[in-house]
Tab-separated table of C-alpha atoms and ligand atoms in Angstrom:
chain	number	residue	atom	x	y	z
Q	211	MET	CA	-10.693	-7.156	20.631
Q	212	LYS	CA	-12.877	-4.312	19.434
Q	213	TYR	CA	-12.655	-2.211	16.289
Q	214	ILE	CA	-14.284	1.166	16.074
Q	215	SER	CA	-15.228	3.105	12.981
Q	216	THR	CA	-13.366	6.337	12.248
Q	217	ARG	CA	-16.791	7.972	11.861
Q	218	GLY	CA	-17.955	6.959	15.310
Q	219	GLN	CA	-21.218	5.207	14.416
Q	220	ASP	CA	-20.175	1.582	14.154
Q	221	GLN	CA	-18.043	-0.946	15.949
Q	222	ILE	CA	-17.331	-4.635	15.602
Q	223	LYS	CA	-15.860	-7.336	17.840
Q	224	GLY	CA	-13.079	-9.651	16.701
Q	225	SER	CA	-10.219	-9.124	14.267
Q	226	TYR	CA	-11.522	-11.663	11.769
Q	227	ASN	CA	-14.934	-10.020	11.728
Q	228	ALA	CA	-13.381	-6.643	11.023
Q	229	ILE	CA	-11.331	-8.155	8.207
Q	230	LEU	CA	-14.317	-9.888	6.633
Q	231	LYS	CA	-16.423	-6.761	6.855
Q	232	GLY	CA	-13.790	-4.469	5.289
Q	233	LEU	CA	-15.611	-1.153	5.490
Q	234	ALA	CA	-17.689	-0.013	8.481
Q	235	ASN	CA	-21.467	0.480	8.167
Q	236	ASP	CA	-21.197	4.244	8.570
Q	237	GLY	CA	-18.759	4.466	5.645
Q	238	GLY	CA	-15.779	4.821	7.996
Q	239	LEU	CA	-12.733	2.612	8.412
Q	240	TYR	CA	-12.179	0.217	11.279
Q	241	VAL	CA	-9.368	0.982	13.720
Q	242	PRO	CA	-8.312	-1.166	16.657
Q	243	GLU	CA	-9.502	0.261	19.956
Q	244	LYS	CA	-6.050	-0.340	21.382
Q	245	PHE	CA	-2.602	-1.355	20.184
Q	246	SER	CA	-0.237	-3.154	22.513
Q	247	ASN	CA	3.368	-2.059	22.811
Q	248	LEU	CA	6.219	-3.817	21.033
Q	249	ASP	CA	8.824	-5.430	23.267
Q	250	LEU	CA	11.983	-4.497	21.376
Q	251	GLU	CA	14.264	-6.648	23.527
Q	252	LYS	CA	12.138	-9.663	22.764
Q	253	LEU	CA	12.098	-8.823	19.059
Q	254	LEU	CA	15.893	-8.862	19.011
Q	255	ASN	CA	15.759	-12.586	19.740
Q	256	LEU	CA	13.543	-13.373	16.785
Q	257	LYS	CA	15.318	-14.728	13.770
Q	258	SER	CA	13.225	-14.524	10.645
Q	259	TYR	CA	10.872	-12.157	8.920
Q	260	ARG	CA	8.120	-14.683	9.599
Q	261	GLU	CA	8.653	-14.554	13.339
Q	262	VAL	CA	8.846	-10.775	13.481
Q	263	ALA	CA	5.689	-10.519	11.389
Q	264	ALA	CA	3.771	-12.997	13.569
Q	265	TYR	CA	4.817	-11.147	16.721
Q	266	THR	CA	3.986	-7.698	15.340
Q	267	ILE	CA	0.626	-8.688	13.872
Q	268	GLY	CA	-0.186	-10.331	17.207
Q	269	CYS	CA	0.317	-7.011	18.984
Q	270	VAL	CA	-2.664	-5.684	17.037
Q	271	PHE	CA	-4.769	-8.768	16.351
Q	272	GLN	CA	-4.556	-9.768	19.997
Q	273	ASP	CA	-7.447	-12.207	19.731
Q	274	ILE	CA	-5.681	-14.489	17.250
Q	275	GLU	CA	-3.593	-17.323	18.710
Q	276	LYS	CA	0.178	-16.797	18.460
Q	277	ASP	CA	0.722	-20.238	16.898
Q	278	GLU	CA	-1.971	-19.611	14.359
Q	279	LEU	CA	-0.304	-16.343	13.370
Q	280	LEU	CA	3.088	-17.974	13.024
Q	281	ASN	CA	1.518	-20.668	10.844
Q	282	MET	CA	0.053	-18.002	8.633
Q	283	THR	CA	3.201	-15.871	8.327
Q	284	THR	CA	5.186	-19.027	7.581
Q	285	LYS	CA	2.801	-19.850	4.740
Q	286	ALA	CA	2.607	-16.271	3.472
Q	287	TYR	CA	6.309	-15.412	3.473
Q	288	ASP	CA	7.661	-18.570	1.875
Q	289	GLN	CA	9.208	-19.242	-1.545
Q	290	LYS	CA	6.676	-16.899	-3.090
Q	291	PHE	CA	9.302	-14.353	-2.119
Q	292	SER	CA	12.384	-14.797	-4.237
Q	293	LYS	CA	14.838	-13.735	-1.504
Q	294	PRO	CA	15.353	-16.076	1.446
Q	295	GLU	CA	15.419	-13.148	3.878
Q	296	VAL	CA	12.090	-11.968	2.343
Q	297	LEU	CA	13.024	-8.316	2.826
Q	298	PRO	CA	16.574	-7.337	1.821
Q	299	LEU	CA	17.971	-4.009	3.045
Q	300	GLN	CA	20.448	-2.065	0.945
Q	301	GLN	CA	22.721	0.745	1.928
Q	302	VAL	CA	22.718	3.491	-0.704
Q	303	ASP	CA	24.773	6.529	0.230
Q	304	ASP	CA	23.795	7.088	3.858
Q	305	ASN	CA	20.263	5.723	3.426
Q	306	ILE	CA	18.891	2.271	4.118
Q	307	ILE	CA	16.594	1.100	1.327
Q	308	MET	CA	13.863	-1.371	2.231
Q	309	GLU	CA	13.411	-3.551	-0.840
Q	310	LEU	CA	9.804	-4.610	-0.613
Q	311	PHE	CA	9.546	-5.923	-4.162
Q	312	TYR	CA	10.636	-9.540	-4.122
Q	313	GLY	CA	7.154	-10.991	-3.749
Q	314	GLN	CA	4.909	-12.560	-6.384
Q	315	THR	CA	4.085	-9.347	-8.200
Q	316	ALA	CA	7.181	-7.216	-7.556
Q	317	ALA	CA	5.542	-4.542	-5.396
Q	318	PHE	CA	5.206	-4.023	-1.647
Q	319	LYS	CA	1.528	-4.955	-1.852
Q	320	ASP	CA	2.619	-8.604	-1.823
Q	321	PHE	CA	3.491	-8.343	1.865
Q	322	ALA	CA	-0.109	-7.790	2.879
Q	323	LEU	CA	-1.792	-9.661	0.061
Q	324	SER	CA	0.100	-12.875	0.679
Q	325	ILE	CA	-1.446	-13.107	4.123
Q	326	LEU	CA	-4.848	-11.442	3.690
Q	327	PRO	CA	-6.325	-14.531	1.941
Q	328	LEU	CA	-5.257	-16.642	4.948
Q	329	PHE	CA	-6.986	-14.239	7.336
Q	330	MET	CA	-10.015	-14.227	5.066
Q	331	GLN	CA	-10.279	-18.021	5.068
Q	332	GLN	CA	-10.353	-18.012	8.859
Q	333	ALA	CA	-12.869	-15.191	8.852
Q	334	MET	CA	-15.331	-16.714	6.399
Q	335	ASP	CA	-18.610	-18.306	7.408
Q	336	ASP	CA	-20.646	-20.443	5.023
Q	337	ARG	CA	-21.115	-17.590	2.573
Q	338	GLU	CA	-18.844	-16.976	-0.412
Q	339	VAL	CA	-16.870	-13.747	-0.339
Q	340	ILE	CA	-16.775	-11.171	-3.133
Q	341	ILE	CA	-13.606	-9.134	-2.703
Q	342	LEU	CA	-13.792	-5.723	-4.318
Q	343	THR	CA	-10.595	-3.903	-5.094
Q	344	ALA	CA	-9.781	-0.588	-6.702
Q	345	THR	CA	-6.212	-0.360	-7.905
Q	346	SER	CA	-3.766	2.176	-9.200
Q	347	GLY	CA	-1.764	-0.747	-10.563
Q	348	ASP	CA	-0.013	-2.788	-7.915
Q	349	THR	CA	-2.723	-3.731	-5.418
Q	350	GLY	CA	-4.755	-5.271	-8.233
Q	351	LYS	CA	-2.183	-7.764	-9.375
Q	352	ALA	CA	-1.124	-8.611	-5.831
Q	353	ALA	CA	-4.761	-9.203	-4.822
Q	354	LEU	CA	-5.499	-11.326	-7.910
Q	355	GLU	CA	-2.444	-13.447	-7.276
Q	356	GLY	CA	-3.121	-13.693	-3.536
Q	357	PHE	CA	-6.726	-14.822	-3.940
Q	358	LYS	CA	-6.277	-16.893	-7.089
Q	359	ASP	CA	-8.180	-20.182	-6.684
Q	360	VAL	CA	-8.810	-19.565	-2.977
Q	361	GLU	CA	-12.009	-21.486	-2.426
Q	362	LYS	CA	-15.280	-19.638	-1.936
Q	363	THR	CA	-13.734	-16.285	-2.857
Q	364	HIS	CA	-14.259	-14.148	-5.965
Q	365	ILE	CA	-11.757	-11.394	-6.516
Q	366	PHE	CA	-12.810	-8.325	-8.558
Q	367	VAL	CA	-10.172	-5.761	-9.442
Q	368	TYR	CA	-10.937	-2.459	-11.140
Q	369	TYR	CA	-8.052	-0.555	-12.655
Q	370	PRO	CA	-7.973	2.707	-14.652
Q	371	THR	CA	-7.356	1.507	-18.226
Q	372	ASP	CA	-5.165	4.487	-19.061
Q	373	GLY	CA	-3.765	5.011	-15.570
Q	374	VAL	CA	-1.444	2.061	-15.012
Q	375	SER	CA	1.948	1.199	-16.514
Q	376	SER	CA	2.196	-1.172	-19.488
Q	377	MET	CA	3.794	-3.796	-17.249
Q	378	GLN	CA	1.122	-3.454	-14.577
Q	379	LYS	CA	-1.607	-3.814	-17.200
Q	380	ARG	CA	0.044	-6.836	-18.742
Q	381	GLN	CA	0.378	-8.436	-15.309
Q	382	MET	CA	-3.346	-8.070	-14.679
Q	383	CYS	CA	-4.503	-9.005	-18.183
Q	384	THR	CA	-2.573	-12.289	-18.064
Q	385	GLN	CA	-4.043	-13.289	-14.698
Q	386	GLN	CA	-5.001	-16.938	-14.367
Q	387	GLY	CA	-7.490	-18.486	-11.933
Q	388	LYS	CA	-11.196	-19.333	-12.121
Q	389	ASN	CA	-12.216	-16.785	-9.493
Q	390	THR	CA	-10.235	-13.778	-10.729
Q	391	HIS	CA	-11.709	-10.752	-12.497
Q	392	ALA	CA	-9.415	-7.961	-13.704
Q	393	ILE	CA	-11.540	-5.223	-15.240
Q	394	GLY	CA	-10.412	-1.980	-16.832
Q	395	ILE	CA	-12.562	1.088	-16.255
Q	396	LYS	CA	-12.837	4.242	-18.322
Q	397	GLY	CA	-11.962	6.488	-15.419
Q	398	ASN	CA	-9.163	7.170	-12.945
Q	399	PHE	CA	-8.216	5.560	-9.630
Q	400	ASP	CA	-10.376	7.944	-7.596
Q	401	ASP	CA	-13.400	6.883	-9.694
Q	402	ALA	CA	-12.580	3.236	-9.049
Q	403	GLN	CA	-12.142	3.733	-5.305
Q	404	ARG	CA	-15.244	5.900	-4.900
Q	405	ASN	CA	-17.405	3.372	-6.734
Q	406	VAL	CA	-16.052	0.443	-4.786
Q	407	LYS	CA	-17.033	2.282	-1.605
Q	408	ASN	CA	-20.450	3.034	-3.142
Q	409	ILE	CA	-21.015	-0.623	-4.005
Q	410	PHE	CA	-20.263	-1.466	-0.373
Q	411	SER	CA	-22.895	0.902	0.898
Q	412	SER	CA	-25.463	0.183	-1.854
Q	413	SER	CA	-28.467	-1.397	-0.171
Q	414	GLU	CA	-29.482	-2.970	-3.462
Q	415	MET	CA	-26.100	-4.637	-3.877
Q	416	ASN	CA	-26.087	-5.796	-0.282
Q	417	LYS	CA	-29.520	-7.311	-0.728
Q	418	TRP	CA	-28.452	-9.030	-3.932
Q	419	ALA	CA	-25.361	-10.407	-2.215
Q	420	LYS	CA	-27.380	-11.657	0.738
Q	421	ASP	CA	-30.034	-13.274	-1.470
Q	422	HIS	CA	-27.348	-15.103	-3.426
Q	423	GLY	CA	-25.301	-16.248	-0.436
Q	424	TYR	CA	-22.453	-13.782	-0.813
Q	425	VAL	CA	-20.756	-11.328	1.491
Q	426	LEU	CA	-18.762	-8.289	0.283
Q	427	SER	CA	-15.234	-7.553	1.425
Q	428	SER	CA	-12.227	-5.607	0.237
Q	429	ALA	CA	-8.535	-6.119	-0.466
Q	430	ASN	CA	-7.773	-2.393	-0.418
Q	431	SER	CA	-5.983	-0.816	2.491
Q	432	ILE	CA	-9.356	0.354	3.766
Q	433	ASN	CA	-9.380	-3.228	5.119
Q	434	ILE	CA	-7.548	-3.411	8.451
Q	435	GLY	CA	-6.304	-6.873	7.412
Q	436	ARG	CA	-4.282	-5.189	4.677
Q	437	LEU	CA	-2.752	-2.569	6.895
Q	438	VAL	CA	-1.593	-4.514	9.936
Q	439	PRO	CA	0.823	-6.885	8.135
Q	440	GLN	CA	2.530	-3.771	6.757
Q	441	ILE	CA	3.492	-2.607	10.250
Q	442	ALA	CA	5.720	-5.676	10.491
Q	443	TYR	CA	8.227	-4.610	7.856
Q	444	TYR	CA	9.071	-1.406	9.678
Q	445	VAL	CA	9.625	-3.381	12.855
Q	446	TYR	CA	11.743	-5.953	11.032
Q	447	THR	CA	13.836	-3.226	9.386
Q	448	TYR	CA	14.490	-1.475	12.673
Q	449	ILE	CA	15.541	-4.709	14.385
Q	450	GLU	CA	17.778	-5.633	11.457
Q	451	MET	CA	19.430	-2.224	11.647
Q	452	VAL	CA	20.202	-2.859	15.297
Q	453	LYS	CA	21.617	-6.298	14.462
Q	454	ARG	CA	23.733	-4.809	11.654
Q	455	GLU	CA	24.899	-2.115	14.076
Q	456	ASP	CA	23.597	0.731	11.960
Q	457	ILE	CA	21.958	1.933	15.179
Q	458	VAL	CA	21.759	0.858	18.796
Q	459	LEU	CA	18.497	-0.241	20.346
Q	460	GLY	CA	16.511	2.841	21.253
Q	461	ASP	CA	17.981	5.172	18.593
Q	462	THR	CA	15.343	6.920	16.547
Q	463	ILE	CA	15.251	6.718	12.760
Q	464	ASN	CA	13.394	8.610	10.030
Q	465	VAL	CA	11.421	6.914	7.277
Q	466	SER	CA	10.535	8.230	3.833
Q	467	VAL	CA	7.540	6.619	2.142
Q	468	PRO	CA	6.204	6.975	-1.426
Q	469	THR	CA	2.575	7.723	-0.693
Q	470	GLY	CA	-0.695	7.344	-2.544
Q	471	ASN	CA	-3.613	6.017	-0.555
Q	472	PHE	CA	-1.706	6.618	2.702
Q	473	GLY	CA	-1.689	2.966	3.780
Q	474	ASP	CA	2.020	2.300	3.807
Q	475	ILE	CA	2.948	5.440	5.717
Q	476	LEU	CA	0.077	4.911	8.145
Q	477	ALA	CA	1.544	1.493	8.951
Q	478	ALA	CA	4.788	3.306	9.876
Q	479	TYR	CA	2.802	5.691	12.051
Q	480	TYR	CA	1.149	2.746	13.818
Q	481	ALA	CA	4.598	1.171	14.326
Q	482	LYS	CA	5.678	4.395	16.005
Q	483	LYS	CA	2.530	4.412	18.098
Q	484	MET	CA	3.397	0.888	19.235
Q	485	GLY	CA	6.778	2.088	20.438
Q	486	LEU	CA	9.075	1.641	17.452
Q	487	PRO	CA	11.630	4.481	17.737
Q	488	ILE	CA	10.682	6.467	14.639
Q	489	ASN	CA	11.228	10.214	14.662
Q	490	ARG	CA	9.815	11.661	11.435
Q	491	LEU	CA	7.594	10.157	8.752
Q	492	ILE	CA	8.292	11.696	5.385
Q	493	CYS	CA	5.338	11.613	3.041
Q	494	ALA	CA	6.544	11.666	-0.569
Q	495	SER	CA	4.177	12.463	-3.429
Q	496	ASN	CA	4.482	13.139	-7.147
Q	497	ARG	CA	2.953	16.223	-8.769
Q	498	ASN	CA	-0.416	15.117	-7.440
Q	499	ASN	CA	0.600	16.917	-4.282
Q	500	VAL	CA	-2.651	17.114	-2.333
Q	501	LEU	CA	-0.990	15.542	0.730
Q	502	THR	CA	2.026	17.840	0.575
Q	503	ASP	CA	-0.296	20.826	0.734
Q	504	PHE	CA	-2.322	19.259	3.514
Q	505	PHE	CA	0.655	18.647	5.769
Q	506	GLU	CA	1.877	22.161	5.091
Q	507	THR	CA	-1.394	23.910	5.850
Q	508	GLY	CA	-4.024	21.638	7.398
Q	509	TYR	CA	-6.251	22.312	4.393
Q	510	TYR	CA	-7.101	19.341	2.174
Q	511	ASN	CA	-8.160	20.384	-1.284
Q	512	ALA	CA	-8.972	17.696	-3.857
Q	513	ASN	CA	-10.406	20.250	-6.296
Q	514	ARG	CA	-7.547	20.109	-8.722
Q	515	PRO	CA	-6.683	18.180	-11.851
Q	516	LEU	CA	-5.411	14.630	-11.466
Q	517	TYR	CA	-2.223	14.218	-13.489
Q	518	MET	CA	-1.109	10.949	-15.045
Q	519	THR	CA	2.520	10.547	-14.050
Q	520	THR	CA	5.321	8.024	-14.365
Q	521	SER	CA	4.567	6.959	-10.778
Q	522	PRO	CA	0.940	5.894	-11.347
Q	523	SER	CA	0.476	4.276	-7.932
Q	524	MET	CA	0.625	7.749	-6.427
Q	525	ASP	CA	-1.840	9.339	-8.889
Q	526	ILE	CA	-4.540	9.805	-6.276
Q	527	LEU	CA	-6.416	12.817	-4.930
Q	528	VAL	CA	-8.537	11.172	-2.253
Q	529	SER	CA	-6.198	9.309	0.071
Q	530	SER	CA	-8.397	6.917	2.027
Q	531	ASN	CA	-6.210	6.092	4.982
Q	532	LEU	CA	-5.625	9.692	5.944
Q	533	GLU	CA	-9.005	9.224	7.607
Q	534	ARG	CA	-7.440	6.800	10.089
Q	535	LEU	CA	-4.714	9.297	10.961
Q	536	LEU	CA	-7.275	12.052	11.433
Q	537	PHE	CA	-9.215	9.813	13.768
Q	538	ASP	CA	-6.087	9.036	15.728
Q	539	VAL	CA	-5.170	12.681	16.263
Q	540	SER	CA	-8.706	13.985	16.842
Q	541	GLU	CA	-10.105	10.990	18.758
Q	542	CYS	CA	-13.519	12.072	17.588
Q	543	GLY	CA	-15.610	10.142	15.072
Q	544	ALA	CA	-18.191	12.896	14.679
Q	545	GLN	CA	-15.446	15.320	13.737
Q	546	VAL	CA	-13.942	12.909	11.199
Q	547	ALA	CA	-17.392	12.299	9.709
Q	548	GLU	CA	-17.783	16.039	9.243
Q	549	TRP	CA	-14.437	16.366	7.451
Q	550	MET	CA	-15.235	13.370	5.241
Q	551	ASN	CA	-18.640	14.814	4.380
Q	552	ASP	CA	-16.978	18.073	3.413
Q	553	LEU	CA	-14.571	16.143	1.255
Q	554	LYS	CA	-17.406	14.283	-0.437
Q	555	ASP	CA	-19.648	17.322	-0.917
Q	556	LYS	CA	-17.145	20.095	-1.531
Q	557	GLY	CA	-13.924	18.288	-2.325
Q	558	GLU	CA	-12.148	19.929	0.612
Q	559	PHE	CA	-11.866	20.140	4.369
Q	560	GLN	CA	-9.881	22.108	6.901
Q	561	VAL	CA	-8.594	20.927	10.269
Q	562	GLU	CA	-8.282	23.306	13.221
Q	563	PRO	CA	-4.860	24.459	14.463
Q	564	SER	CA	-5.162	22.247	17.565
Q	565	ILE	CA	-5.462	19.166	15.326
Q	566	TYR	CA	-2.887	20.365	12.840
Q	567	LYS	CA	-0.329	20.653	15.637
Q	568	ARG	CA	-0.668	16.936	16.262
Q	569	LEU	CA	0.464	16.099	12.738
Q	570	SER	CA	4.016	17.221	13.428
Q	571	ASP	CA	5.401	13.667	13.142
Q	572	PHE	CA	4.957	14.123	9.403
Q	573	LYS	CA	6.871	16.118	6.826
Q	574	ALA	CA	5.692	16.120	3.241
Q	575	TYR	CA	7.394	16.815	-0.081
Q	576	TYR	CA	6.529	16.294	-3.692
Q	577	THR	CA	8.591	15.578	-6.735
Q	578	THR	CA	8.008	16.736	-10.316
Q	579	GLU	CA	8.367	14.366	-13.259
Q	580	GLU	CA	11.680	15.923	-14.179
Q	581	GLU	CA	13.035	15.621	-10.634
Q	582	THR	CA	11.968	11.978	-10.502
Q	583	ALA	CA	13.879	11.207	-13.695
Q	584	LYS	CA	16.935	13.154	-12.532
Q	585	THR	CA	16.958	11.325	-9.209
Q	586	ILE	CA	16.859	7.922	-10.933
Q	587	GLU	CA	19.743	8.974	-13.187
Q	588	LYS	CA	21.835	10.513	-10.405
Q	589	VAL	CA	21.449	7.679	-7.901
Q	590	TYR	CA	22.284	5.164	-10.608
Q	591	ARG	CA	25.356	7.142	-11.741
Q	592	GLU	CA	26.680	7.887	-8.277
Q	593	HIS	CA	25.718	4.767	-6.368
Q	594	ASN	CA	25.034	2.174	-9.035
Q	595	TYR	CA	21.555	1.606	-7.605
Q	596	LEU	CA	18.412	1.565	-9.718
Q	597	LEU	CA	15.329	3.213	-8.188
Q	598	ASP	CA	11.804	2.839	-9.456
Q	599	THR	CA	9.805	6.024	-10.060
Q	600	HIS	CA	7.925	5.896	-6.742
Q	601	THR	CA	11.014	5.158	-4.687
Q	602	ALA	CA	12.797	8.009	-6.454
Q	603	ALA	CA	10.215	10.410	-5.047
Q	604	ALA	CA	10.866	9.076	-1.547
Q	605	TYR	CA	14.611	9.228	-2.040
Q	606	LEU	CA	14.581	12.845	-3.170
Q	607	SER	CA	12.176	13.770	-0.369
Q	608	ALA	CA	14.554	12.188	2.141
Q	609	MET	CA	17.436	14.278	0.774
Q	610	ARG	CA	15.354	17.431	0.938
Q	611	TYR	CA	14.339	16.698	4.474
Q	612	LYS	CA	17.945	16.262	5.587
Q	613	GLU	CA	19.034	19.419	3.841
Q	614	GLU	CA	16.175	21.454	5.242
Q	615	THR	CA	16.286	20.224	8.830
Q	616	GLN	CA	19.913	19.142	9.231
Q	617	ASP	CA	18.457	16.070	10.899
Q	618	TYR	CA	20.954	13.417	9.832
Q	619	ARG	CA	19.796	10.475	11.875
Q	620	LYS	CA	19.488	7.159	10.012
Q	621	MET	CA	17.062	7.413	7.134
Q	622	VAL	CA	15.063	4.477	5.828
Q	623	VAL	CA	13.723	4.887	2.298
Q	624	VAL	CA	10.859	2.564	1.503
Q	625	SER	CA	11.201	1.016	-1.942
Q	626	THR	CA	7.726	0.038	-3.035
Q	627	ALA	CA	8.279	-1.522	-6.459
Q	628	SER	CA	10.857	-2.987	-8.790
Q	629	PRO	CA	12.194	-0.483	-11.360
Q	630	TYR	CA	11.285	-3.053	-14.007
Q	631	LYS	CA	7.604	-2.370	-13.412
Q	632	PHE	CA	8.091	1.066	-14.964
Q	633	PRO	CA	10.555	0.370	-17.754
Q	634	GLU	CA	9.521	3.292	-20.022
Q	635	ALA	CA	10.148	5.928	-17.362
Q	636	VAL	CA	13.273	4.313	-15.933
Q	637	SER	CA	14.806	3.792	-19.411
Q	638	SER	CA	14.073	7.335	-20.379
Q	639	ALA	CA	15.605	8.622	-17.128
Q	640	LEU	CA	18.812	6.748	-17.928
Q	641	GLY	CA	18.876	8.132	-21.459
Q	642	LEU	CA	18.046	4.792	-23.081
Q	643	ASN	CA	15.649	4.419	-25.989
Q	644	SER	CA	12.223	4.313	-24.348
Q	645	GLU	CA	10.162	3.896	-27.516
Q	646	LEU	CA	10.362	0.103	-27.545
Q	647	ASN	CA	7.832	-2.409	-26.245
Q	648	SER	CA	8.094	-3.325	-22.588
Q	649	GLU	CA	9.758	-6.678	-23.216
Q	650	GLU	CA	12.595	-4.985	-25.118
Q	651	LEU	CA	12.801	-2.185	-22.572
Q	652	VAL	CA	13.264	-4.639	-19.737
Q	653	LYS	CA	15.911	-6.512	-21.709
Q	654	ASN	CA	17.842	-3.331	-22.512
Q	655	LEU	CA	17.630	-2.093	-18.931
Q	656	TYR	CA	19.037	-5.380	-17.763
Q	657	ILE	CA	21.882	-5.227	-20.293
Q	658	LYS	CA	22.690	-1.678	-19.234
Q	659	THR	CA	22.461	-2.116	-15.440
Q	660	GLY	CA	22.831	-5.794	-14.670
Q	661	VAL	CA	20.129	-5.379	-12.036
Q	662	GLU	CA	18.293	-8.657	-11.610
Q	663	VAL	CA	14.810	-8.840	-13.176
Q	664	PRO	CA	12.379	-10.074	-10.487
Q	665	ARG	CA	11.057	-13.553	-11.138
Q	666	ALA	CA	7.542	-12.121	-11.138
Q	667	LEU	CA	8.227	-10.093	-14.259
Q	668	SER	CA	10.583	-12.234	-16.276
Q	669	ASP	CA	8.022	-14.569	-17.838
Q	670	LEU	CA	5.304	-12.023	-18.464
Q	671	TRP	CA	5.578	-12.178	-22.251
Q	672	THR	CA	5.107	-15.871	-22.486
Q	673	LEU	CA	1.686	-15.620	-20.849
Q	674	GLU	CA	-1.540	-15.369	-22.776
Q	675	ILE	CA	-3.893	-12.398	-22.366
Q	676	THR	CA	-6.870	-13.880	-20.518
Q	677	GLN	CA	-8.688	-10.796	-19.253
Q	678	ASP	CA	-9.248	-7.730	-21.369
Q	679	GLU	CA	-12.690	-6.353	-20.580
Q	680	ILE	CA	-13.003	-2.570	-20.304
Q	681	ILE	CA	-16.178	-1.062	-18.891
Q	682	GLU	CA	-17.765	2.291	-18.076
Q	683	VAL	CA	-17.438	3.409	-14.460
Q	684	GLU	CA	-21.224	3.123	-14.100
Q	685	ALA	CA	-21.096	-0.592	-14.910
Q	686	MET	CA	-18.836	-1.592	-12.021
Q	687	GLU	CA	-21.704	-2.878	-9.914
Q	688	SER	CA	-23.693	-4.640	-12.626
Q	689	THR	CA	-20.582	-6.417	-13.893
Q	690	ILE	CA	-20.288	-8.271	-10.597
Q	691	LYS	CA	-23.798	-9.667	-10.941
Q	692	GLU	CA	-23.282	-10.595	-14.587
Q	693	ARG	CA	-20.047	-12.410	-13.871
Q	694	LEU	CA	-21.377	-14.351	-10.915
Q	695	LEU	CA	-24.714	-15.475	-12.340
U	916	PLP	C1	0.537	1.370	-3.732
U	916	PLP	C2	1.840	1.984	-4.039
U	916	PLP	C3	2.243	3.171	-3.430
U	916	PLP	C4	1.370	3.936	-2.488
U	916	PLP	O1	1.127	3.237	-1.305
U	916	PLP	P1	-0.104	3.669	-0.348
U	916	PLP	O2	-0.133	2.677	0.717
U	916	PLP	O3	-1.306	3.625	-1.241
U	916	PLP	O4	0.201	5.052	0.097
U	916	PLP	C5	3.513	3.652	-3.722
U	916	PLP	N1	4.322	3.027	-4.592
U	916	PLP	C6	3.953	1.886	-5.208
U	916	PLP	C7	4.894	1.256	-6.176
U	916	PLP	C8	2.713	1.328	-4.953
U	916	PLP	O5	2.351	0.193	-5.578
């Protein structure tokens, strides 16, 4: 099993090695050299999320034993998820909503970050692992919780102090565990992500790590170990839809995905590549609409202001995993390296028409703050279903797509977080008083809607603040050394 770098200058053998390494030496991202096809008939006979996940992951990580994978998915998708089926599907109007928020931290990131630590433990040699993570809010908490007290690991999470929701911040600041480090930075998500990548390629940091018996890895979706478990929930959803007779085996569906760093939607693209009958992938953004413009024109332009919105996990201008898609459609590492250099040096790049044509599986839309709020209000009023701010963007994008194309095949809307993670915005959308503290907001939202508060969020106020350090962006690297000495 070989993984090649999207920039063409590095490759590595073995899934576990690729997972441990995280980022390739040439600054690119690892992609599997080949994916094997899903056997849909066989999948129909599988009963649980755990089995579907083990099978799907095994189609990519072909060098890991099937039994070992099933052991890991059984451990990962256990009572940490508060729903026995792990992933409930809801019908809202004529859409199927994938509720990915019943894990430990109430966001979809739990699906990958419940299993990544298990992969990492298999991947580790005698060195301790420092796991570096940039977060726009949800990855951070899911990574901290996933790696908490995992032996010989140290998990560092950097979040933009003013760029996450009050609930997200509280979740990270109350994190327990001897090996967890949640650190606020005076910068935005792009600063956090760029510096994490810089720390990876810093020869000084690598030398320090080596001298002290550490190895660096990542829990961001730049790590292939994060991405592959996400393919499984699209497969599971499709198979469930067949079992529920929403579709018959072989029918194509569309999926609409709230998108930030492009990991979640890339997992859907990989599912399609592996033979899952997906027609269109709808890329939903907020007013940080760099991806919308890119899919419309083939020109990626990050030279624009980054807005803080009510859907903070999509407040991103440099979407890392787009690089993997570009590699897939261009099949040329040198070309990808050129685009990524342009992006780094000039903040922009342009793909040729021949490449652009190959992106036609995607349609992209963006949603303003006002439209997000209106969508939450409307869907609640008409269908008695409460969307979070990110899912609202995907929901509205799905409606736009149908209206524009008249393509009414079954639409899956990916719900990435519980609405209770963004109680200010959701309360305000419903016309409730949003000037209260988050504990009161959650309580009032519950009284108004009766929607269950996820276990992960209900005891947040009883927990003590244990981590409250805020640092300059420049201190991200030195903080690691200080904390580990
Ligand atoms: C992380 C996140 C996203 C964006 O997912 P990507 O894989 O980064 O595109 C969307 N919504 C929520 C709630 C998230 O936490």
